[in-house]
Structures are given as structure tokens and as C-alpha cells.
Amino acid sequence: MARPPKITRLALQQVALALVDRSGLEALSMRAVAAELGTAPMTLYNYVSDREELLLLVVQAVVAEVKLPTGPFEHWCDEVKAIAHASWMAVRAHPYVIPLILTRRSRSPEVMRQAETLLRALAKSGRRGHDLLCAFRSVTSLVMGLAQAELAGPLALRAQESADDTIARFRSLPRDQFPWLIDIAGAALTSSPESEFHAAMDLLLSGLSQPEA
Amino acid sequence: MARPPKITRLALQQVALALVDRSGLEALSMRAVAAELGTAPMTLYNYVSDREELLLLVVQAVVAEVKLPTGPFEHWCDEVKAIAHASWMAVRAHPYVIPLILTRRSRSPEVMRQAETLLRALAKSGRRGHDLLCAFRSVTSLVMGLAQAELAGPLALRAQESADDTIARFRSLPRDQFPWLIDIAGAALTSSPESEFHAAMDLLLSGLSQPEA
DNA sequence: ACCTGAACACCGTTCAAGT
DNA sequence: ACCTGAACACCGTTCAAGT
């Protein structure tokens, strides 16, 4: 007498992601997910061999949310930037998952499709082999670094203080020791992650579109 | 009758870092560190208020290992690159700590000193305010992103396979679907983290030394 | 094929007690 | 001031048993 499965792998994935988004990484336990699904903890092991596999499911859920741009684009630079922006946005939408994404991104088939898309755009610059590899590494590292910096900075993992409080704290540093830190803390008041992403990306793209090293 | 303290905060810090370097992040528990020090678990709470504070100690130990370059430098670009390289090297020397560093770097006084040093070098480009902030974010994000990519890629968190195995797996992908992925996987065979760091950094620095956007 | 409870070996941390 | 053991509320996971 085969019973219909009580849950599905997809439900597992969605519940786990929702749990992390709501309560942070530390809240993501096998037992908590099981409770959320109304089953016994051990039931999950019918769908997932490990806690590690559950984490992978969460990462893949975020990766799947990347909406690759459709184009067409005038210059390959615009395409690279659009792809980078799409990844950045998806990752940023799930700040608590970022540490998981950074360490497990590569073990996902969908991320390989996205990588190939980015590489195709970068290859339009004429790069091949090692140069293409380095261009690829630069773009992906910058995107992930920016996403991470946003999480680690004002937001932090469990900071009590607001972003404005953090900036205020920086600005009240001894002026003779930290003049430039105080300068950018002031600039941060009227800045936004979006504007910083574009500025950083444009700096790199400017280097990428230079003819030679 | 005041007894001499059985351990010190410094010993705690060193033992914790050594433990993570040896056995990974998951092995870093209050109980394991206490055992390593030959004391009861609760003893640690005389030196640290929290597990979180222990993690912070580990991060600060790595941050303290950054050897800022002394100069002098011909161009500010060289100085920026040398500072970035110093951070990258220190972080890379402790791969298991990277997730901790990424999320807790900002809560360390020493890192502010290092940030100010980088900012001073970047300011020699003439940038101020928002432009300086974005230049700073670009460099630090790229450095941390590159360090993370190295950990997450071939090495992975607990990958069974070697870096060469990973590259071999990439190269045996369907050639019609992943031509560029296969191309850079081939290039990765003769590449090194060091050469990729320099190439990526040079791309960004090339953009940073452009006169205008 | 899928679900479950009991049990085991771990956690971080509180508390009350020791010196 | 510093150390400690017992206890509590959690973990992931194995195993044996149920349907």
C-alpha cells in the first residue's frame, strides 16, 4: 500500500530557504525544518542524505532566482554588467544565505550555465585562455565580494546598531588618525549599494575594455 | 589567595586559531578549545563572554598577521596593490577562517588602521568622498572575493577531489554547451592563484588610474 | 516506499558551588 | 578572582521498528 509522500524535495527546499530568510542561518536545523513541515526530523532523510545536502538545496534555490538578461546589447561591457547585476541582485535578496552561497556556489549545475553565459559575453572582448579566466574571476569575485561587504558592513551578522549608527560611529573617530575613514563615512551617508555596485563594476569594466596590459 | 590564571586570552586566541587551521570551522567549539587547553569548558567564560567573542578573537588573530608594506612606492597604484596583496596573503593562509573573516572583519580596530592605510594610498589618485568610497569598496571586495573564490572553487569546504580532478571534470563537459568553461578549465591547469590575483588586480587598477568615467 | 520514536554523542550556556 | 560539575535545552544522525 504505497502512501503518497508526505512532503517533496521542493517543499523541503522552499521551507528551508524561507526559514533562513526569516530567522538566519543558525535557525536552519534539520529539526526546525522538520517541525515547519509538520513531520518527524528523521523524515527529511528520505529526501536528503545529509544536512549538507539541505544547505546545497538552499543555495540552488537562490541561484535559480538569477534572472539572466536577454539583450540584445550594444557593447559586451553592457552585457557583462547586466549579468553581474542579475547575480548580485539574487544573492542580495537573501543576505543570510550569502555565506552558504560563497562556499557552495560552484556545486550547482545551474551556476555552470550562468558561468558559461558570462564567459560568452566576456569572450566578445577577444580574451581566451588565461586572460579569459582572469577576467571571469575578476567579475565574479567582485560581485560576490560586494554582496558580502554589504552583509558584513553595517548590517553585520547580528548587529544591534543601524547602518546610520555605524556610519556615525565611524565619523566620530579621532580625526588625526582616521581622516580618510571619516571622509568615506560621510560619503556613505548619501550613498547606496546600487550606486556603489555600478561604480565598482564600471572601474573593472574600464580596465577590461583597455586594449592591452 | 589569588591563584595565577590558568590560561590567558592570548592562549585562547592562539589555540582556537590553530584548531580551526588544523580541523576546520566545525571543530571550533567551546568544549574542544577547553579540552585543548586542559580546562573545563566553563573556564573559557572567564576570558570570553560568548562563543561569538571567541570567533572574533580568531578573526583578529588573522587580521593581525597582515604585514602592511613599508614602501616607498613610485606610483600609488603599486602601493594599493601591495596593500591588497598583504591582506590577501594573510587571509589565504587560513582558508578555513575565511567565512569568519568575511562576516566579522569590520569589528576589529586593527582592520580600521589597515583600511585607513589603503584609503591614504587610494586618495593619492585624487579621489574624495563617494569616489574614494567606491574605489575602496572595489579593492577590498575584489581581494575578499578572490580569497573566497579560491576556497570555494577546487578546494571547496570538504571536497574529496583534488584541484586537478575538478579541472578534469570541467574539461569533460559537453563541448557544445560549455565551450568557454572548457576553455578556462584548460587555462586553469597552468594558472596559479598568484597570477590570477595580479591579473585581476591589474584590471581594476587600470580602471582606477583612468582619468575620468 | 515512506514514516517514526528512542537513543547516542555531541553542542552552548546557566547556575550553584567550590578555592 | 578564578575554576568547576551538574544540568538544561538544543543539535545531527544511527538504528530498529512500524505502515
Coordinates of C-alpha atoms (C1' of nucleotides) in Angstrom, one line a residue:
Chain A
M1 CA 0.0 0.0 0.0
A2 CA 2.1 2.9 -1.3
R3 CA 1.1 6.1 0.5
P4 CA 1.5 9.4 -1.2
P5 CA 4.7 11.1 0.1
K6 CA 4.0 13.5 2.9
I7 CA 6.5 16.1 1.6
T8 CA 8.6 16.7 -1.5
R9 CA 12.1 17.8 -2.1
L10 CA 10.8 21.1 -3.5
A11 CA 8.8 21.7 -0.3
L12 CA 11.9 21.0 1.7
Q13 CA 13.9 23.5 -0.4
Q14 CA 11.3 26.2 -0.1
V15 CA 10.7 25.8 3.6
A16 CA 14.4 25.8 4.3
L17 CA 15.1 29.0 2.3
A18 CA 12.1 30.7 3.9
L19 CA 13.4 29.7 7.4
V20 CA 16.8 31.1 6.7
D21 CA 15.5 34.3 5.2
R22 CA 13.3 34.8 8.2
S23 CA 15.5 33.7 11.1
G24 CA 19.0 33.5 9.9
L25 CA 21.5 30.7 9.3
E26 CA 21.7 29.5 12.8
A27 CA 18.0 28.7 12.8
L28 CA 18.4 26.3 9.9
S29 CA 18.5 22.9 11.6
M30 CA 17.1 19.6 10.4
R31 CA 14.8 19.6 13.4
A32 CA 13.5 23.1 12.7
V33 CA 12.8 22.4 9.1
A34 CA 11.0 19.1 10.0
A35 CA 8.9 21.0 12.6
E36 CA 8.0 23.6 10.0
L37 CA 6.8 20.8 7.7
G38 CA 4.9 19.0 10.4
T39 CA 7.0 15.8 10.3
A40 CA 9.4 14.0 12.4
P41 CA 13.1 15.0 12.0
M42 CA 14.1 11.7 10.5
T43 CA 11.6 12.0 7.7
L44 CA 13.9 14.5 6.0
Y45 CA 16.5 11.8 5.5
N46 CA 14.2 10.3 2.8
Y47 CA 14.7 13.4 0.7
V48 CA 18.2 14.5 1.6
S49 CA 21.1 12.4 2.7
D50 CA 22.7 15.0 4.9
R51 CA 22.4 18.4 6.5
E52 CA 25.0 19.4 3.9
E53 CA 22.6 18.4 1.1
L54 CA 19.9 20.6 2.6
L55 CA 22.3 23.5 2.6
L56 CA 23.0 22.8 -1.1
L57 CA 19.3 22.9 -1.8
V58 CA 19.1 26.3 -0.3
V59 CA 22.0 27.6 -2.3
Q60 CA 20.4 26.2 -5.5
A61 CA 17.1 27.9 -4.7
V62 CA 18.9 31.3 -4.6
V63 CA 21.0 30.5 -7.7
A64 CA 17.8 29.6 -9.6
E65 CA 16.4 33.1 -8.9
V66 CA 19.0 34.8 -11.0
K67 CA 17.3 36.3 -14.0
L68 CA 19.8 36.4 -16.7
P69 CA 19.3 39.4 -19.0
T70 CA 18.0 38.8 -22.5
G71 CA 19.7 41.5 -24.5
P72 CA 20.5 42.5 -27.2
F73 CA 23.3 44.7 -26.0
E74 CA 25.3 47.3 -27.9
H75 CA 28.6 46.5 -26.2
W76 CA 29.8 43.4 -24.5
C77 CA 30.5 45.6 -21.5
D78 CA 26.8 46.2 -21.0
E79 CA 26.1 42.5 -21.2
V80 CA 28.7 41.7 -18.6
K81 CA 27.4 44.3 -16.3
A82 CA 23.8 43.1 -16.7
I83 CA 24.8 39.6 -16.0
A84 CA 26.8 40.6 -12.9
H85 CA 23.9 42.8 -11.7
A86 CA 21.5 39.9 -12.0
S87 CA 23.7 37.6 -9.9
W88 CA 24.2 40.4 -7.4
M89 CA 20.5 41.1 -7.0
A90 CA 19.6 37.5 -6.4
V91 CA 22.3 37.0 -3.8
R92 CA 21.5 40.3 -2.1
A93 CA 17.8 39.3 -1.8
H94 CA 18.9 36.6 0.7
P95 CA 21.6 38.1 2.9
Y96 CA 21.6 35.3 5.4
V97 CA 22.3 32.8 2.7
I98 CA 25.4 34.6 1.4
P99 CA 28.0 32.6 3.4
L100 CA 26.4 29.4 2.1
I101 CA 26.4 30.7 -1.5
L102 CA 30.0 31.8 -1.3
T103 CA 31.2 28.3 -0.3
R104 CA 28.8 26.2 -2.3
R105 CA 28.0 28.1 -5.4
S106 CA 30.3 26.0 -7.6
R107 CA 28.5 22.7 -6.8
S108 CA 25.4 23.6 -8.8
P109 CA 24.6 22.8 -12.5
E110 CA 22.6 26.0 -12.9
V111 CA 25.6 28.1 -11.9
M112 CA 27.6 26.5 -14.7
R113 CA 25.0 27.6 -17.2
Q114 CA 25.3 31.1 -15.8
A115 CA 29.1 31.0 -15.8
E116 CA 29.1 30.0 -19.5
T117 CA 26.8 32.9 -20.2
L118 CA 29.1 35.3 -18.5
L119 CA 32.1 33.8 -20.3
R120 CA 30.4 34.1 -23.7
A121 CA 29.9 37.8 -23.0
L122 CA 33.5 38.3 -21.8
A123 CA 34.9 36.3 -24.8
K124 CA 33.5 39.1 -27.0
S125 CA 36.4 41.2 -25.7
G126 CA 38.6 38.9 -27.6
R127 CA 40.0 37.2 -24.5
R128 CA 40.9 33.5 -24.5
G129 CA 42.5 31.0 -22.1
H130 CA 44.3 32.6 -19.1
D131 CA 43.1 36.1 -19.9
L132 CA 39.5 34.9 -20.1
L133 CA 39.9 33.0 -16.9
C134 CA 41.2 36.1 -15.1
A135 CA 38.5 38.3 -16.5
F136 CA 35.9 35.8 -15.3
R137 CA 37.5 35.5 -11.8
S138 CA 37.6 39.3 -11.5
V139 CA 34.0 39.8 -12.3
T140 CA 32.6 37.0 -10.2
S141 CA 34.9 37.8 -7.3
L142 CA 33.9 41.5 -7.4
V143 CA 30.2 40.6 -7.4
M144 CA 30.5 38.2 -4.6
G145 CA 32.8 40.5 -2.6
L146 CA 30.4 43.4 -3.0
A147 CA 27.5 41.3 -1.9
Q148 CA 29.4 40.1 1.1
A149 CA 30.7 43.5 2.0
E150 CA 27.2 44.8 2.2
L151 CA 26.3 42.0 4.6
A152 CA 29.4 42.2 6.7
G153 CA 29.4 46.0 7.0
P154 CA 26.7 47.9 8.6
L155 CA 24.2 45.1 8.6
A156 CA 26.6 42.5 10.1
L157 CA 25.5 39.2 11.3
R158 CA 23.6 40.3 14.3
A159 CA 24.4 43.9 14.8
Q160 CA 22.3 45.8 17.2
E161 CA 23.1 49.1 15.6
S162 CA 21.6 50.5 12.4
A163 CA 23.6 51.4 9.3
D164 CA 23.3 55.1 10.3
D165 CA 24.6 54.3 13.7
T166 CA 27.6 52.5 12.2
I167 CA 28.4 55.5 10.0
A168 CA 28.0 57.9 12.9
R169 CA 30.4 55.8 15.0
F170 CA 33.0 55.9 12.1
R171 CA 32.6 59.6 11.8
S172 CA 33.3 60.3 15.4
L173 CA 36.7 58.6 15.2
P174 CA 39.9 60.6 16.1
R175 CA 40.2 62.9 13.0
D176 CA 44.0 62.9 13.1
Q177 CA 44.3 59.2 12.9
F178 CA 41.5 58.3 10.5
P179 CA 40.9 61.3 8.2
W180 CA 40.0 59.2 5.2
L181 CA 37.8 56.7 7.0
I182 CA 35.9 59.7 8.3
D183 CA 35.7 61.1 4.8
I184 CA 34.2 58.0 3.2
A185 CA 31.9 57.5 6.3
G186 CA 30.5 60.9 5.4
A187 CA 30.1 59.9 1.8
A188 CA 28.4 56.7 2.8
L189 CA 25.5 58.7 4.3
T190 CA 24.3 59.7 0.8
S191 CA 25.5 56.6 -1.0
S192 CA 23.6 53.4 -1.8
P193 CA 24.6 49.8 -2.5
E194 CA 23.3 50.2 -6.0
S195 CA 25.4 53.2 -6.8
E196 CA 28.5 51.5 -5.3
F197 CA 27.9 48.4 -7.4
H198 CA 27.7 50.5 -10.6
A199 CA 30.8 52.5 -9.7
A200 CA 32.8 49.4 -8.8
M201 CA 31.7 47.5 -11.8
D202 CA 32.5 50.4 -14.1
L203 CA 36.0 50.6 -12.7
L204 CA 36.6 47.0 -13.5
L205 CA 34.9 47.2 -16.9
S206 CA 37.1 50.2 -17.8
G207 CA 40.1 48.0 -17.1
L208 CA 38.6 45.2 -19.1
S209 CA 38.0 47.3 -22.1
Q210 CA 41.5 48.6 -22.2
P211 CA 43.3 47.2 -25.2
E212 CA 46.5 45.9 -23.5
A213 CA 48.2 45.4 -20.2
Chain B
M1 CA 44.5 33.6 48.0
A2 CA 44.7 34.8 44.4
R3 CA 45.9 32.0 42.1
P4 CA 47.7 32.8 38.9
P5 CA 45.3 32.4 36.0
K6 CA 45.4 29.0 34.4
I7 CA 45.1 30.4 30.9
T8 CA 45.2 33.8 29.1
R9 CA 43.1 35.4 26.5
L10 CA 46.1 35.2 24.1
A11 CA 46.4 31.4 24.7
L12 CA 42.7 31.1 24.0
Q13 CA 43.1 33.0 20.7
Q14 CA 46.1 31.0 19.5
V15 CA 44.7 27.6 20.4
A16 CA 41.4 28.5 18.7
L17 CA 43.1 29.6 15.5
A18 CA 45.4 26.6 15.5
L19 CA 42.4 24.3 16.0
V20 CA 40.5 25.8 13.1
D21 CA 43.5 25.7 10.8
R22 CA 44.0 22.1 11.6
S23 CA 40.5 20.7 11.7
G24 CA 38.2 23.3 10.1
L25 CA 35.5 25.6 11.4
E26 CA 33.1 22.9 12.6
A27 CA 35.7 21.7 15.0
L28 CA 35.8 25.1 16.7
S29 CA 33.6 24.5 19.8
M30 CA 34.0 25.9 23.3
R31 CA 34.4 22.4 24.6
A32 CA 37.0 21.5 22.1
V33 CA 39.1 24.6 22.8
A34 CA 38.7 24.0 26.5
A35 CA 39.9 20.4 26.1
E36 CA 42.9 21.6 24.1
L37 CA 43.7 23.9 27.0
G38 CA 43.2 21.3 29.6
T39 CA 40.4 23.1 31.4
A40 CA 36.8 22.7 32.0
P41 CA 34.5 24.2 29.3
M42 CA 33.2 26.8 31.7
T43 CA 36.6 28.2 32.4
L44 CA 36.6 29.9 29.0
Y45 CA 33.8 32.2 30.0
N46 CA 36.2 33.9 32.3
Y47 CA 38.0 35.2 29.2
V48 CA 35.3 35.5 26.7
S49 CA 31.6 36.3 27.2
D50 CA 30.4 34.2 24.3
R51 CA 31.3 31.8 21.6
E52 CA 30.8 34.8 19.3
E53 CA 33.6 36.6 21.1
L54 CA 35.8 33.6 20.6
L55 CA 35.2 33.8 16.8
L56 CA 36.1 37.4 16.9
L57 CA 39.4 36.6 18.6
V58 CA 40.2 34.2 15.8
V59 CA 39.4 36.8 13.1
Q60 CA 41.6 39.4 14.9
A61 CA 44.4 36.9 15.0
V62 CA 44.4 36.6 11.3
V63 CA 43.9 40.3 10.7
A64 CA 47.0 40.9 12.9
E65 CA 49.1 38.8 10.6
V66 CA 48.7 41.3 7.7
K67 CA 52.1 42.7 7.0
L68 CA 51.4 46.1 5.6
P69 CA 54.2 47.1 3.1
T70 CA 56.6 49.9 4.0
G71 CA 57.3 51.5 0.7
P72 CA 58.3 53.9 -0.7
F73 CA 56.4 53.4 -3.9
E74 CA 56.8 55.1 -7.3
H75 CA 53.1 55.2 -8.1
W76 CA 50.1 55.0 -5.8
C77 CA 49.0 52.0 -7.9
D78 CA 51.9 50.0 -6.7
E79 CA 51.1 50.8 -3.1
V80 CA 47.4 49.9 -3.4
K81 CA 48.4 46.6 -5.0
A82 CA 51.0 45.9 -2.3
I83 CA 48.5 46.5 0.5
A84 CA 45.8 44.4 -1.2
H85 CA 48.4 41.6 -1.7
A86 CA 49.3 41.7 2.0
S87 CA 45.6 41.3 3.1
W88 CA 45.1 38.6 0.5
M89 CA 48.1 36.6 1.7
A90 CA 47.1 36.7 5.3
V91 CA 43.6 35.6 4.6
R92 CA 44.7 32.9 2.2
A93 CA 47.0 31.5 4.9
H94 CA 43.9 30.5 6.9
P95 CA 41.4 29.2 4.4
Y96 CA 39.0 27.7 7.0
V97 CA 38.7 31.1 8.7
I98 CA 37.7 32.9 5.6
P99 CA 33.9 32.7 6.2
L100 CA 34.5 34.2 9.7
I101 CA 36.7 36.9 8.3
L102 CA 34.2 37.9 5.7
T103 CA 31.5 38.4 8.2
R104 CA 33.4 39.8 11.1
R105 CA 36.4 41.7 9.6
S106 CA 34.8 45.1 10.2
R107 CA 34.5 44.7 14.0
S108 CA 38.3 44.9 14.6
P109 CA 40.3 48.1 15.4
E110 CA 43.3 46.8 13.6
V111 CA 41.3 46.4 10.4
M112 CA 40.4 50.1 10.6
R113 CA 44.1 51.0 10.7
Q114 CA 44.6 48.9 7.7
A115 CA 41.6 50.5 6.0
E116 CA 43.0 53.9 6.6
T117 CA 46.3 52.9 5.1
L118 CA 44.6 51.7 2.0
L119 CA 42.5 54.8 1.8
R120 CA 45.5 57.0 2.1
A121 CA 47.1 55.3 -0.9
L122 CA 43.9 55.4 -2.9
A123 CA 43.5 59.1 -2.0
K124 CA 46.7 59.8 -3.9
S125 CA 44.6 59.2 -7.1
G126 CA 42.8 62.4 -6.2
R127 CA 39.6 60.7 -5.2
R128 CA 37.5 62.0 -2.3
G129 CA 34.1 61.3 -0.9
H130 CA 31.9 58.9 -2.9
D131 CA 34.6 58.2 -5.5
L132 CA 37.0 57.3 -2.8
L133 CA 34.4 55.1 -1.0
C134 CA 33.7 53.2 -4.3
A135 CA 37.4 52.8 -5.0
F136 CA 37.9 51.4 -1.5
R137 CA 34.9 49.1 -1.8
S138 CA 36.2 47.8 -5.2
V139 CA 39.6 46.9 -3.9
T140 CA 38.5 45.3 -0.7
S141 CA 35.6 43.4 -2.3
L142 CA 37.9 42.1 -5.1
V143 CA 40.5 41.0 -2.5
M144 CA 38.0 39.2 -0.4
G145 CA 36.1 37.8 -3.4
L146 CA 39.3 36.3 -4.8
A147 CA 40.3 34.8 -1.5
Q148 CA 36.8 33.3 -1.2
A149 CA 36.7 32.0 -4.7
E150 CA 39.9 30.1 -4.2
L151 CA 38.4 28.4 -1.1
A152 CA 35.0 27.7 -2.7
G153 CA 36.3 26.5 -6.0
P154 CA 38.5 23.5 -6.3
L155 CA 39.3 23.3 -2.6
A156 CA 35.7 23.6 -1.5
L157 CA 34.7 23.1 2.1
R158 CA 35.2 19.4 2.2
A159 CA 35.7 18.3 -1.3
Q160 CA 37.1 14.8 -1.8
E161 CA 38.5 15.6 -5.2
S162 CA 41.8 17.4 -5.9
A163 CA 42.0 20.7 -7.8
D164 CA 43.2 18.7 -10.9
D165 CA 40.2 16.4 -10.6
T166 CA 37.9 19.4 -10.6
I167 CA 39.5 20.8 -13.6
A168 CA 39.3 17.5 -15.3
R169 CA 35.6 17.2 -14.6
F170 CA 35.1 20.7 -16.1
R171 CA 37.0 19.8 -19.2
S172 CA 34.9 16.7 -19.8
L173 CA 31.7 18.7 -20.0
P174 CA 29.7 18.6 -23.3
R175 CA 31.7 20.8 -25.6
D176 CA 28.7 22.3 -27.5
Q177 CA 27.1 23.5 -24.3
F178 CA 30.1 24.8 -22.3
P179 CA 32.8 25.8 -24.8
W180 CA 34.2 28.6 -22.7
L181 CA 34.0 26.8 -19.4
I182 CA 36.1 24.1 -21.0
D183 CA 38.5 26.8 -22.4
I184 CA 39.2 28.4 -19.0
A185 CA 39.4 24.9 -17.3
G186 CA 42.2 24.2 -19.7
A187 CA 43.9 27.5 -18.8
A188 CA 43.4 26.8 -15.1
L189 CA 45.8 23.8 -15.5
T190 CA 48.8 26.1 -15.9
S191 CA 47.4 29.1 -13.8
S192 CA 48.0 29.9 -10.2
P193 CA 46.2 31.9 -7.6
E194 CA 49.1 34.3 -7.6
S195 CA 49.0 35.0 -11.3
E196 CA 45.2 35.4 -11.1
F197 CA 45.4 37.8 -8.2
H198 CA 47.9 40.0 -10.1
A199 CA 45.8 39.9 -13.3
A200 CA 42.6 40.7 -11.6
M201 CA 44.2 43.5 -9.5
D202 CA 45.8 45.0 -12.6
L203 CA 42.5 45.1 -14.4
L204 CA 40.9 47.0 -11.5
L205 CA 43.9 49.3 -11.1
S206 CA 43.9 50.1 -14.8
G207 CA 40.3 51.3 -14.3
L208 CA 41.3 53.2 -11.2
S209 CA 44.1 55.0 -13.0
Q210 CA 41.9 56.2 -15.8
P211 CA 41.3 59.9 -15.6
E212 CA 37.5 60.0 -15.9
A213 CA 34.4 57.9 -16.1
Chain C
dA1 C1' 8.5 3.2 -0.2
dC2 C1' 7.9 6.2 3.3
dC3 C1' 7.5 7.4 8.1
dT4 C1' 8.7 7.4 13.2
dG5 C1' 10.5 7.3 18.3
dA6 C1' 14.2 6.2 21.1
dA7 C1' 18.8 6.7 21.8
dC8 C1' 23.7 8.4 21.2
dA9 C1' 27.2 11.6 21.0
dC10 C1' 27.7 16.0 20.6
dC11 C1' 26.6 21.5 21.3
dG12 C1' 26.4 26.5 24.1
dT13 C1' 25.2 28.3 28.3
dT14 C1' 23.0 28.9 33.3
dC15 C1' 23.6 28.1 37.9
dA16 C1' 25.3 27.0 42.2
dA17 C1' 29.2 25.7 44.4
dG18 C1' 34.0 25.4 45.3
dT19 C1' 39.1 27.7 46.1
Chain D
dA1 C1' 39.3 36.4 41.0
dC2 C1' 39.2 32.2 39.0
dC3 C1' 37.7 27.5 38.4
dT4 C1' 34.4 23.5 38.1
dG5 C1' 30.5 19.8 37.6
dA6 C1' 25.8 19.1 37.0
dA7 C1' 22.0 20.3 34.4
dC8 C1' 19.1 22.2 30.5
dA9 C1' 17.8 22.9 26.0
dC10 C1' 19.4 22.2 21.9
dC11 C1' 22.0 19.7 17.7
dG12 C1' 22.8 15.7 13.6
dT13 C1' 22.4 11.1 12.9
dT14 C1' 22.0 5.6 13.6
dC15 C1' 19.1 2.1 14.4
dA16 C1' 15.2 -0.7 14.8
dA17 C1' 10.5 -0.7 14.2
dG18 C1' 6.3 0.4 12.1
dT19 C1' 2.8 1.1 7.7

